[in-house]
Coordinates of C-alpha atoms in Angstrom, one line a residue:
X914 CA 81.2 -70.8 13.0
X915 CA 82.2 -68.2 10.4
X916 CA 85.4 -69.1 8.5
X917 CA 87.3 -67.1 6.0
X918 CA 89.0 -68.8 3.0
X919 CA 92.2 -67.2 1.7
X920 CA 92.6 -67.3 -2.1
X921 CA 95.9 -69.0 -2.6
X922 CA 97.4 -69.7 -6.0
X923 CA 96.9 -73.3 -7.1
X924 CA 99.6 -75.4 -8.7
X925 CA 99.4 -75.3 -12.4
X926 CA 97.7 -71.9 -12.5
X927 CA 99.2 -69.7 -15.2
X928 CA 101.0 -66.6 -13.8
X929 CA 99.2 -63.3 -14.5
X930 CA 100.6 -61.6 -17.5
X931 CA 102.3 -58.3 -16.9
X932 CA 100.5 -55.3 -18.5
X933 CA 102.0 -54.1 -21.7
X934 CA 103.9 -50.9 -21.4
X935 CA 105.2 -48.5 -24.0
X936 CA 107.4 -45.5 -24.2
X937 CA 105.7 -42.2 -25.0
X938 CA 108.9 -40.8 -26.4
X939 CA 109.4 -43.7 -28.8
X940 CA 105.8 -43.8 -29.8
X941 CA 105.7 -40.1 -30.6
X942 CA 109.0 -40.4 -32.4
X943 CA 107.7 -43.2 -34.5
X944 CA 104.4 -41.5 -35.3
X945 CA 106.2 -38.2 -36.3
X946 CA 108.7 -40.2 -38.4
X947 CA 105.9 -41.9 -40.2
X948 CA 104.2 -38.6 -40.8
X949 CA 107.4 -37.1 -42.0
X950 CA 107.9 -40.0 -44.4
X951 CA 104.4 -39.6 -45.8
X952 CA 104.5 -35.8 -46.0
X953 CA 108.0 -35.5 -47.5
X954 CA 107.3 -38.6 -49.7
X955 CA 104.2 -36.9 -51.2
X956 CA 106.0 -33.6 -51.6
X957 CA 109.2 -35.1 -53.1
X958 CA 107.2 -37.4 -55.3
X959 CA 105.4 -34.4 -56.7
X960 CA 108.8 -32.7 -57.3
X961 CA 110.1 -35.9 -59.0
X962 CA 107.0 -36.1 -61.2
X963 CA 107.2 -32.5 -62.2
X964 CA 110.9 -32.9 -63.1
X965 CA 110.2 -36.0 -65.1
X966 CA 107.4 -34.1 -67.0
X967 CA 109.9 -31.3 -67.7
X968 CA 112.4 -33.9 -69.1
X969 CA 109.7 -35.4 -71.3
X970 CA 108.6 -32.0 -72.5
X971 CA 112.2 -31.1 -73.4
X972 CA 112.6 -34.4 -75.3
X973 CA 109.4 -33.8 -77.2
X974 CA 110.5 -30.3 -78.1
X975 CA 113.9 -31.5 -79.3
X976 CA 112.3 -34.3 -81.4
X977 CA 109.8 -31.9 -82.9
X978 CA 112.3 -29.1 -83.7
X979 CA 115.0 -31.5 -85.1
X980 CA 112.5 -33.4 -87.2
X981 CA 111.4 -30.1 -88.6
X982 CA 115.0 -29.2 -89.4
X983 CA 115.5 -32.6 -91.1
X984 CA 112.4 -32.1 -93.3
X985 CA 113.6 -28.6 -94.4
X986 CA 117.2 -29.7 -95.0
X987 CA 116.2 -32.8 -96.9
X988 CA 113.8 -31.0 -99.1
X989 CA 116.5 -28.5 -100.0
X990 CA 119.1 -31.2 -100.6
X991 CA 116.6 -33.2 -102.8
X992 CA 116.0 -30.0 -104.8
X993 CA 119.7 -29.4 -105.2
X994 CA 121.0 -32.9 -106.1
X995 CA 118.4 -35.6 -105.8
X996 CA 118.6 -38.7 -103.6
X997 CA 122.4 -38.7 -103.5
X998 CA 122.5 -35.3 -102.1
X999 CA 119.8 -36.2 -99.5
X1000 CA 121.9 -39.2 -98.3
X1001 CA 125.0 -37.1 -98.1
X1002 CA 123.2 -34.5 -96.1
X1003 CA 121.9 -37.2 -93.7
X1004 CA 125.3 -38.6 -93.2
X1005 CA 126.7 -35.2 -92.6
X1006 CA 124.1 -34.5 -90.0
X1007 CA 124.7 -37.8 -88.3
X1008 CA 128.3 -36.9 -87.6
X1009 CA 127.3 -33.7 -86.0
X1010 CA 124.4 -35.1 -83.8
X1011 CA 125.8 -38.2 -82.2
X1012 CA 122.9 -38.4 -79.8
X1013 CA 120.4 -39.1 -82.6
X1014 CA 119.6 -41.9 -84.9
X1015 CA 117.8 -41.4 -88.3
X1016 CA 116.3 -44.1 -90.5
X1017 CA 114.5 -43.4 -93.8
X1018 CA 112.3 -45.6 -96.0
X1019 CA 110.7 -45.1 -99.4
X1020 CA 107.0 -45.3 -99.9
X1021 CA 107.2 -48.9 -101.0
X1022 CA 108.9 -49.9 -97.7
X1023 CA 112.4 -50.3 -99.0
X1024 CA 115.2 -48.8 -97.0
X1025 CA 116.5 -45.4 -98.3
X1026 CA 119.0 -44.5 -95.5
X1027 CA 120.1 -45.6 -92.1
X1028 CA 122.8 -44.1 -89.8
X1029 CA 125.8 -46.3 -89.9
X1030 CA 126.7 -46.8 -86.2
X1031 CA 124.5 -45.2 -83.6
X1032 CA 126.3 -44.3 -80.4
X1033 CA 123.5 -45.6 -78.1
X1034 CA 121.0 -48.4 -77.9
X1035 CA 118.1 -47.3 -80.0
X1036 CA 115.9 -50.0 -78.4
X1037 CA 116.6 -49.0 -74.8
X1038 CA 113.5 -47.7 -72.9
X1039 CA 115.1 -44.4 -72.3
X1040 CA 115.4 -43.7 -76.0
X1041 CA 112.5 -41.6 -77.4
X1042 CA 111.6 -41.4 -81.1
X1043 CA 109.2 -39.8 -83.5
X1044 CA 108.1 -40.3 -87.1
X1045 CA 108.2 -37.7 -89.8
X1046 CA 107.5 -37.5 -93.6
X1047 CA 109.6 -35.8 -96.3
X1048 CA 107.7 -35.0 -99.6
X1049 CA 109.8 -35.4 -102.8
X1050 CA 109.7 -33.5 -106.1
X1051 CA 108.6 -36.5 -108.1
X1052 CA 105.4 -36.7 -105.9
X1053 CA 106.7 -39.5 -103.7
X1054 CA 107.5 -39.3 -100.0
X1055 CA 110.1 -40.6 -97.6
X1056 CA 109.1 -42.0 -94.3
X1057 CA 111.6 -41.2 -91.6
X1058 CA 112.1 -42.1 -87.9
X1059 CA 114.1 -40.0 -85.5
X1060 CA 115.3 -41.5 -82.3
X1061 CA 116.8 -39.3 -79.5
X1062 CA 119.3 -40.6 -76.9
X1063 CA 117.8 -39.7 -73.4
X1064 CA 120.0 -41.9 -71.3
X1065 CA 121.7 -38.9 -69.6
X1066 CA 118.4 -37.4 -68.5
X1067 CA 117.3 -40.9 -67.4
X1068 CA 120.4 -41.2 -65.2
X1069 CA 119.8 -37.7 -63.9
X1070 CA 116.2 -38.7 -63.0
X1071 CA 117.4 -41.9 -61.3
X1072 CA 120.0 -40.0 -59.3
X1073 CA 117.4 -37.4 -58.3
X1074 CA 115.0 -40.2 -57.2
X1075 CA 117.7 -41.7 -55.0
X1076 CA 118.5 -38.3 -53.6
X1077 CA 114.9 -37.6 -52.8
X1078 CA 114.4 -41.0 -51.2
X1079 CA 117.5 -40.4 -49.1
X1080 CA 116.2 -37.0 -48.2
X1081 CA 112.9 -38.5 -47.0
X1082 CA 114.6 -41.1 -44.9
X1083 CA 117.1 -38.6 -43.5
X1084 CA 114.3 -36.2 -42.7
X1085 CA 112.3 -38.9 -41.0
X1086 CA 115.3 -40.0 -39.0
X1087 CA 116.2 -36.4 -38.0
X1088 CA 112.6 -35.7 -37.1
X1089 CA 112.3 -38.9 -35.1
X1090 CA 115.5 -38.4 -33.2
X1091 CA 114.7 -34.7 -32.6
X1092 CA 111.2 -35.6 -31.4
X1093 CA 112.5 -38.3 -29.1
X1094 CA 115.1 -36.0 -27.6
X1095 CA 112.6 -33.2 -27.1
X1096 CA 110.0 -35.5 -25.7
X1097 CA 112.6 -36.9 -23.2
X1098 CA 113.4 -33.3 -22.2
X1099 CA 109.7 -32.4 -22.0
X1100 CA 108.9 -35.5 -19.9
X1101 CA 111.8 -34.8 -17.4
X1102 CA 109.3 -33.2 -15.0
X1103 CA 107.3 -36.4 -15.0
X1104 CA 110.5 -38.3 -14.1
X1105 CA 111.1 -35.8 -11.3
X1106 CA 107.6 -36.3 -10.1
X1107 CA 108.0 -40.1 -10.2
X1108 CA 111.2 -39.8 -8.2
X1109 CA 109.5 -37.6 -5.6
X1110 CA 106.5 -40.1 -5.5
X1111 CA 108.9 -43.0 -4.9
X1112 CA 110.5 -41.2 -2.0
X1113 CA 107.2 -40.9 -0.2
X1114 CA 106.6 -43.6 2.5
X1115 CA 105.0 -44.0 5.9
X1116 CA 107.7 -41.9 7.5
X1117 CA 107.5 -39.1 5.0
X1118 CA 103.7 -38.7 4.4
X1119 CA 104.1 -34.9 4.8
X1120 CA 106.2 -34.7 1.6
X1121 CA 104.4 -33.1 -1.4
X1122 CA 105.1 -33.0 -5.1
X1123 CA 106.5 -29.9 -6.7
X1124 CA 108.3 -28.7 -9.8
X1125 CA 110.9 -26.0 -10.1
X1126 CA 109.0 -24.6 -13.1
X1127 CA 105.3 -24.9 -13.0
X1128 CA 103.9 -26.9 -16.0
X1129 CA 100.3 -25.9 -16.9
X1130 CA 99.4 -29.4 -18.0
X1131 CA 100.9 -31.1 -14.9
X1132 CA 99.8 -28.7 -12.2
X1133 CA 96.2 -30.0 -11.9
X1134 CA 97.7 -33.5 -11.5
X1135 CA 100.1 -32.3 -8.9
X1136 CA 97.4 -30.4 -7.0
X1137 CA 95.1 -33.5 -7.0
X1138 CA 97.9 -35.8 -5.9
X1139 CA 98.9 -33.4 -3.1
X1140 CA 95.3 -33.2 -2.0
X1141 CA 95.1 -37.0 -2.0
X1142 CA 98.3 -37.2 0.1
X1143 CA 96.9 -34.6 2.5
X1144 CA 93.9 -36.8 3.0
X1145 CA 96.0 -40.0 3.3
X1146 CA 98.3 -38.3 5.9
X1147 CA 95.3 -37.1 7.9
X1148 CA 93.7 -40.6 7.7
X1149 CA 97.0 -42.3 8.6
X1150 CA 97.5 -40.0 11.6
X1151 CA 93.9 -40.6 12.7
X1152 CA 94.3 -44.3 12.3
X1153 CA 97.5 -44.4 14.3
X1154 CA 95.8 -42.3 17.0
X1155 CA 92.7 -44.5 16.8
X1156 CA 94.7 -47.7 17.2
X1157 CA 96.5 -46.2 20.2
X1158 CA 93.2 -45.0 21.7
X1159 CA 91.6 -48.4 21.2
X1160 CA 94.5 -50.1 22.9
X1161 CA 94.3 -47.6 25.7
X1162 CA 90.6 -48.0 26.2
X1163 CA 90.7 -51.8 26.1
X1164 CA 93.8 -52.0 28.3
X1165 CA 91.9 -50.6 31.4
X1166 CA 89.0 -53.2 31.4
X1167 CA 91.4 -56.0 30.5
X1168 CA 93.7 -55.0 33.4
X1169 CA 90.6 -54.9 35.7
X1170 CA 89.5 -58.3 34.5
X1171 CA 93.0 -59.8 35.0
X1172 CA 93.4 -58.1 38.5
X1173 CA 90.0 -59.2 39.7
X1174 CA 90.5 -62.7 38.5
X1175 CA 94.0 -63.0 40.0
X1176 CA 92.7 -61.7 43.4
X1177 CA 89.8 -64.2 43.3
X1178 CA 92.2 -67.0 42.6
X1179 CA 94.8 -66.0 45.2
X1180 CA 92.9 -67.8 47.9
X1181 CA 89.6 -69.6 48.5
X1182 CA 86.6 -67.3 48.2
X1183 CA 83.1 -67.6 49.4
X1184 CA 80.2 -67.8 46.9
X1185 CA 79.1 -64.1 47.5
X1186 CA 82.7 -62.9 47.0
X1187 CA 83.0 -64.9 43.7
X1188 CA 79.6 -63.5 42.6
X1189 CA 80.8 -60.0 43.3
X1190 CA 84.0 -60.7 41.3
X1191 CA 81.9 -62.1 38.4
X1192 CA 79.6 -59.1 38.5
X1193 CA 82.5 -56.7 38.4
X1194 CA 84.0 -58.7 35.5
X1195 CA 80.7 -58.7 33.7
X1196 CA 80.6 -54.9 33.9
X1197 CA 84.1 -54.6 32.4
X1198 CA 83.0 -57.1 29.6
X1199 CA 79.9 -55.0 28.9
X1200 CA 82.2 -51.9 28.6
X1201 CA 84.5 -53.7 26.2
X1202 CA 81.5 -55.0 24.2
X1203 CA 80.1 -51.4 24.0
X1204 CA 83.5 -50.1 22.7
X1205 CA 83.7 -52.9 20.1
X1206 CA 80.1 -52.4 19.0
X1207 CA 80.6 -48.7 18.6
X1208 CA 83.8 -49.3 16.6
X1209 CA 81.9 -51.7 14.3
X1210 CA 79.2 -49.1 13.8
X1211 CA 81.7 -46.4 12.9
X1212 CA 83.5 -48.7 10.5
X1213 CA 80.1 -49.4 8.8
X1214 CA 79.4 -45.7 8.6
X1215 CA 82.9 -45.1 7.1
X1216 CA 82.1 -47.4 4.3
X1217 CA 79.4 -45.0 3.1
X1218 CA 76.3 -46.9 4.4
X1219 CA 73.2 -44.6 4.3
X1220 CA 70.4 -44.5 6.8
X1221 CA 67.2 -46.4 6.2
X1222 CA 64.6 -43.7 6.1
X1223 CA 61.0 -44.4 7.0
X1224 CA 57.9 -42.3 6.9
X1225 CA 58.2 -38.7 8.0
X1226 CA 58.0 -38.4 11.8
X1227 CA 57.9 -35.6 14.3
X1228 CA 61.4 -34.9 15.6
X1229 CA 60.1 -33.3 18.7
X1230 CA 58.3 -36.6 19.6
X1231 CA 61.6 -38.5 19.2
X1232 CA 63.4 -36.0 21.4
X1233 CA 60.6 -36.4 24.0
X1234 CA 61.1 -40.2 24.0
X1235 CA 64.9 -39.8 24.5
X1236 CA 64.3 -37.3 27.3
X1237 CA 62.1 -39.7 29.1
X1238 CA 64.8 -42.3 28.9
X1239 CA 67.2 -39.9 30.6
X1240 CA 64.8 -38.8 33.4
X1241 CA 66.7 -40.6 36.2
X1242 CA 70.2 -39.0 35.6
X1243 CA 68.5 -35.6 35.0
X1244 CA 66.6 -35.8 38.3
X1245 CA 69.8 -36.9 40.1
X1246 CA 71.6 -33.7 38.9
X1247 CA 68.5 -31.4 39.2
X1248 CA 68.3 -30.7 35.5
X1249 CA 65.3 -29.9 33.4
X1250 CA 64.8 -29.9 29.6
X1251 CA 63.0 -27.6 27.2
X1252 CA 62.2 -28.7 23.6
X1253 CA 61.9 -25.8 21.2
X1254 CA 60.5 -26.2 17.6
X1255 CA 59.5 -29.2 15.6
X1256 CA 59.7 -30.6 12.1
X1257 CA 58.6 -33.7 10.3
X1258 CA 61.4 -35.5 8.4
X1259 CA 62.0 -38.9 6.9
X1260 CA 64.8 -40.4 9.1
X1261 CA 66.0 -43.6 10.5
X1262 CA 64.3 -43.4 13.9
X1263 CA 66.7 -45.8 15.9
X1264 CA 69.7 -43.9 14.7
X1265 CA 68.3 -40.5 15.4
X1266 CA 67.3 -41.6 18.9
X1267 CA 70.8 -42.9 19.4
X1268 CA 72.4 -39.6 18.3
X1269 CA 70.0 -37.6 20.5
X1270 CA 70.7 -39.9 23.4
X1271 CA 74.5 -39.4 23.0
X1272 CA 74.0 -35.6 22.8
X1273 CA 71.7 -35.5 25.8
X1274 CA 73.9 -37.8 27.9
X1275 CA 76.9 -35.6 27.1
X1276 CA 75.0 -32.5 28.1
X1277 CA 73.8 -34.1 31.3
X1278 CA 77.3 -35.2 32.1
X1279 CA 78.9 -31.7 31.8
X1280 CA 76.0 -29.4 32.6
X1281 CA 76.0 -27.4 35.9
X1282 CA 73.7 -28.8 38.5
X1283 CA 70.3 -27.3 38.7
X1284 CA 70.5 -25.7 35.2
X1285 CA 68.1 -26.1 32.3
X1286 CA 69.0 -28.0 29.1
X1287 CA 67.5 -27.0 25.8
X1288 CA 66.9 -29.0 22.6
X1289 CA 66.2 -26.8 19.6
X1290 CA 64.8 -28.0 16.3
X1291 CA 65.2 -25.5 13.5
X1292 CA 64.4 -25.8 9.8
X1293 CA 67.0 -24.9 7.2
X1294 CA 66.9 -24.0 3.5
X1295 CA 66.8 -26.9 1.1
X1296 CA 64.5 -29.1 3.2
X1297 CA 67.0 -29.7 6.0
X1298 CA 66.7 -29.6 9.8
X1299 CA 69.2 -28.8 12.5
X1300 CA 69.0 -30.2 16.0
X1301 CA 70.9 -28.5 18.9
X1302 CA 71.4 -29.7 22.5
X1303 CA 72.4 -26.8 24.7
X1304 CA 73.7 -26.8 28.2
X1305 CA 75.2 -24.4 30.7
X1306 CA 78.6 -25.5 32.0
X1307 CA 82.3 -25.2 31.5
X1308 CA 83.2 -23.8 28.0
X1309 CA 85.3 -25.8 25.6
X1310 CA 88.5 -24.3 24.4
X1311 CA 88.2 -23.0 20.7
X1312 CA 91.2 -25.1 19.6
X1313 CA 89.4 -28.3 20.8
X1314 CA 86.1 -27.7 19.0
X1315 CA 87.3 -28.9 15.5
X1316 CA 88.4 -32.2 17.1
X1317 CA 85.3 -32.6 19.3
X1318 CA 83.8 -35.3 17.0
X1319 CA 87.1 -37.3 16.6
X1320 CA 87.1 -40.8 18.0
X1321 CA 88.3 -41.1 21.7
X1322 CA 88.9 -37.4 21.9
X1323 CA 88.6 -35.6 25.2
X1324 CA 88.9 -31.9 25.5
X1325 CA 90.7 -32.0 28.8
X1326 CA 91.1 -34.2 31.9
X1327 CA 88.3 -32.4 33.7
X1328 CA 85.8 -33.7 31.1
X1329 CA 86.8 -37.4 31.6
X1330 CA 86.7 -37.8 35.3
X1331 CA 86.5 -41.2 36.8
X1332 CA 83.1 -40.5 38.3
X1333 CA 81.8 -39.7 34.8
X1334 CA 83.1 -42.7 32.8
X1335 CA 82.7 -42.8 29.0
X1336 CA 84.9 -44.1 26.2
X1337 CA 84.9 -41.1 23.9
X1338 CA 83.0 -42.5 20.9
X1339 CA 79.6 -40.8 21.6
X1340 CA 80.1 -37.7 19.5
X1341 CA 81.9 -39.7 16.8
X1342 CA 78.7 -41.8 16.5
X1343 CA 76.7 -38.6 16.3
X1344 CA 78.8 -37.3 13.4
X1345 CA 78.5 -40.7 11.7
X1346 CA 74.7 -40.7 12.0
X1347 CA 74.6 -37.2 10.6
X1348 CA 76.7 -38.2 7.6
X1349 CA 74.4 -41.2 7.1
X1350 CA 71.5 -38.7 6.8
X1351 CA 73.5 -36.5 4.4
X1352 CA 74.2 -34.0 7.1
X1353 CA 77.1 -32.9 9.3
X1354 CA 77.8 -32.3 13.0
X1355 CA 78.5 -28.9 14.6
X1356 CA 79.5 -27.5 18.0
X1357 CA 79.8 -24.1 19.6
X1358 CA 80.9 -23.1 23.1
X1359 CA 81.3 -19.7 24.6
X1360 CA 80.3 -17.7 27.6
X1361 CA 79.5 -20.8 29.7
X1362 CA 77.1 -22.2 27.1
X1363 CA 77.8 -25.2 24.9
X1364 CA 75.7 -26.2 21.9
X1365 CA 76.4 -29.5 20.2
X1366 CA 74.2 -30.8 17.4
X1367 CA 73.9 -32.0 13.8
X1368 CA 72.0 -31.3 10.7
X1369 CA 69.7 -33.7 8.7
X1370 CA 68.8 -33.4 5.0
X1371 CA 65.7 -34.8 3.5
X1372 CA 62.8 -34.0 1.1
X1373 CA 60.0 -34.4 3.6
X1374 CA 60.6 -31.5 5.9
X1375 CA 57.5 -29.6 6.8
X1376 CA 56.5 -26.6 8.9
X1377 CA 57.0 -26.9 12.6
X1378 CA 54.1 -28.5 14.4

């Protein structure tokens, strides 16, 4: 006895973790904000470095020019009045240049002069200094040190650095917000598509996705989705029709079984009567079994199962074997068969015989009495072969031909008379066998002649025998 075990969650099993999601708008905003910080940071760092170098060059130039002025002035003062005049000149210059500090030493290291009260911290890192030498008339020298107050420029540089950092952050925030807003606006069509997709259900399978303004990037996705929905709708409609047809086909034999059984149980029956009832029920059960088996075969073919090909065989010989199987119904209707053409092909012999039997049985059922059936085997390009079964009889309406291979389809009531019982899966099985051989079914009907067949594809097709 076959049993099926359902996978049920066990107590203690950890719940499945939900997949991580992220926002495209936020991610793009963050990435562009980071790129903006890096780009603006590098650019503004270069600007800050260039400005700092300009400040340093200006300080160096001021120190160089003022030290040169000091040397010239002190030499003139020493020539005019000696050391006393030099000290007086240094004190006079100190009053007029409050942003500088001067200290002089003799050659022996003793202090010669020092500004009384500098207006800035000469030891601060922002202060910059330089050494200079003043030659004296007596052959000696004075060693001097000039220190320049650069605190204002340092403050300016710090303010500029803060301003540049603020500009980087503000630029990154502006770019991030602008990107998020633009991405949200740009992704609005996706939100519209998501809303349209959410509105599709089993009652609205005919609804399709569309945009007011066609987006070049989204249109392929929309076309593919709409194509998928078209196939889903078609399959759903076929499934609904298939379910209804199955119920209809099984209802008749079940009703017959129930009716026969109820009649048999309504009163005492003799053994022959009970045997007749059982035989009748057995026929209905065989009919139901045939329907179920055909449905299982079609389900297997729908899963993409391929035919098991054997060694190349003569298709004409297979047709002849099928014709011999149908000799009795053909003689009953006064029909004859002609087989035209032949080809050797690697096929699944039982499946091909089944398809040919369905086609030949269909032709016998609807052919005019006393006419001639024809089975044609023709080679096609690419190593394929096409088989046709042709009969003379009532033509099929053109609007019915595309659905001829649908399950449980009947063209009209005249083609499913009670004296010609069949459950409407024969041609569907033919189409399935053709697909299992990488082929396709085909049907034509006009002028009182109907041709139904299928193609087969293989690599072992040879010239007709």
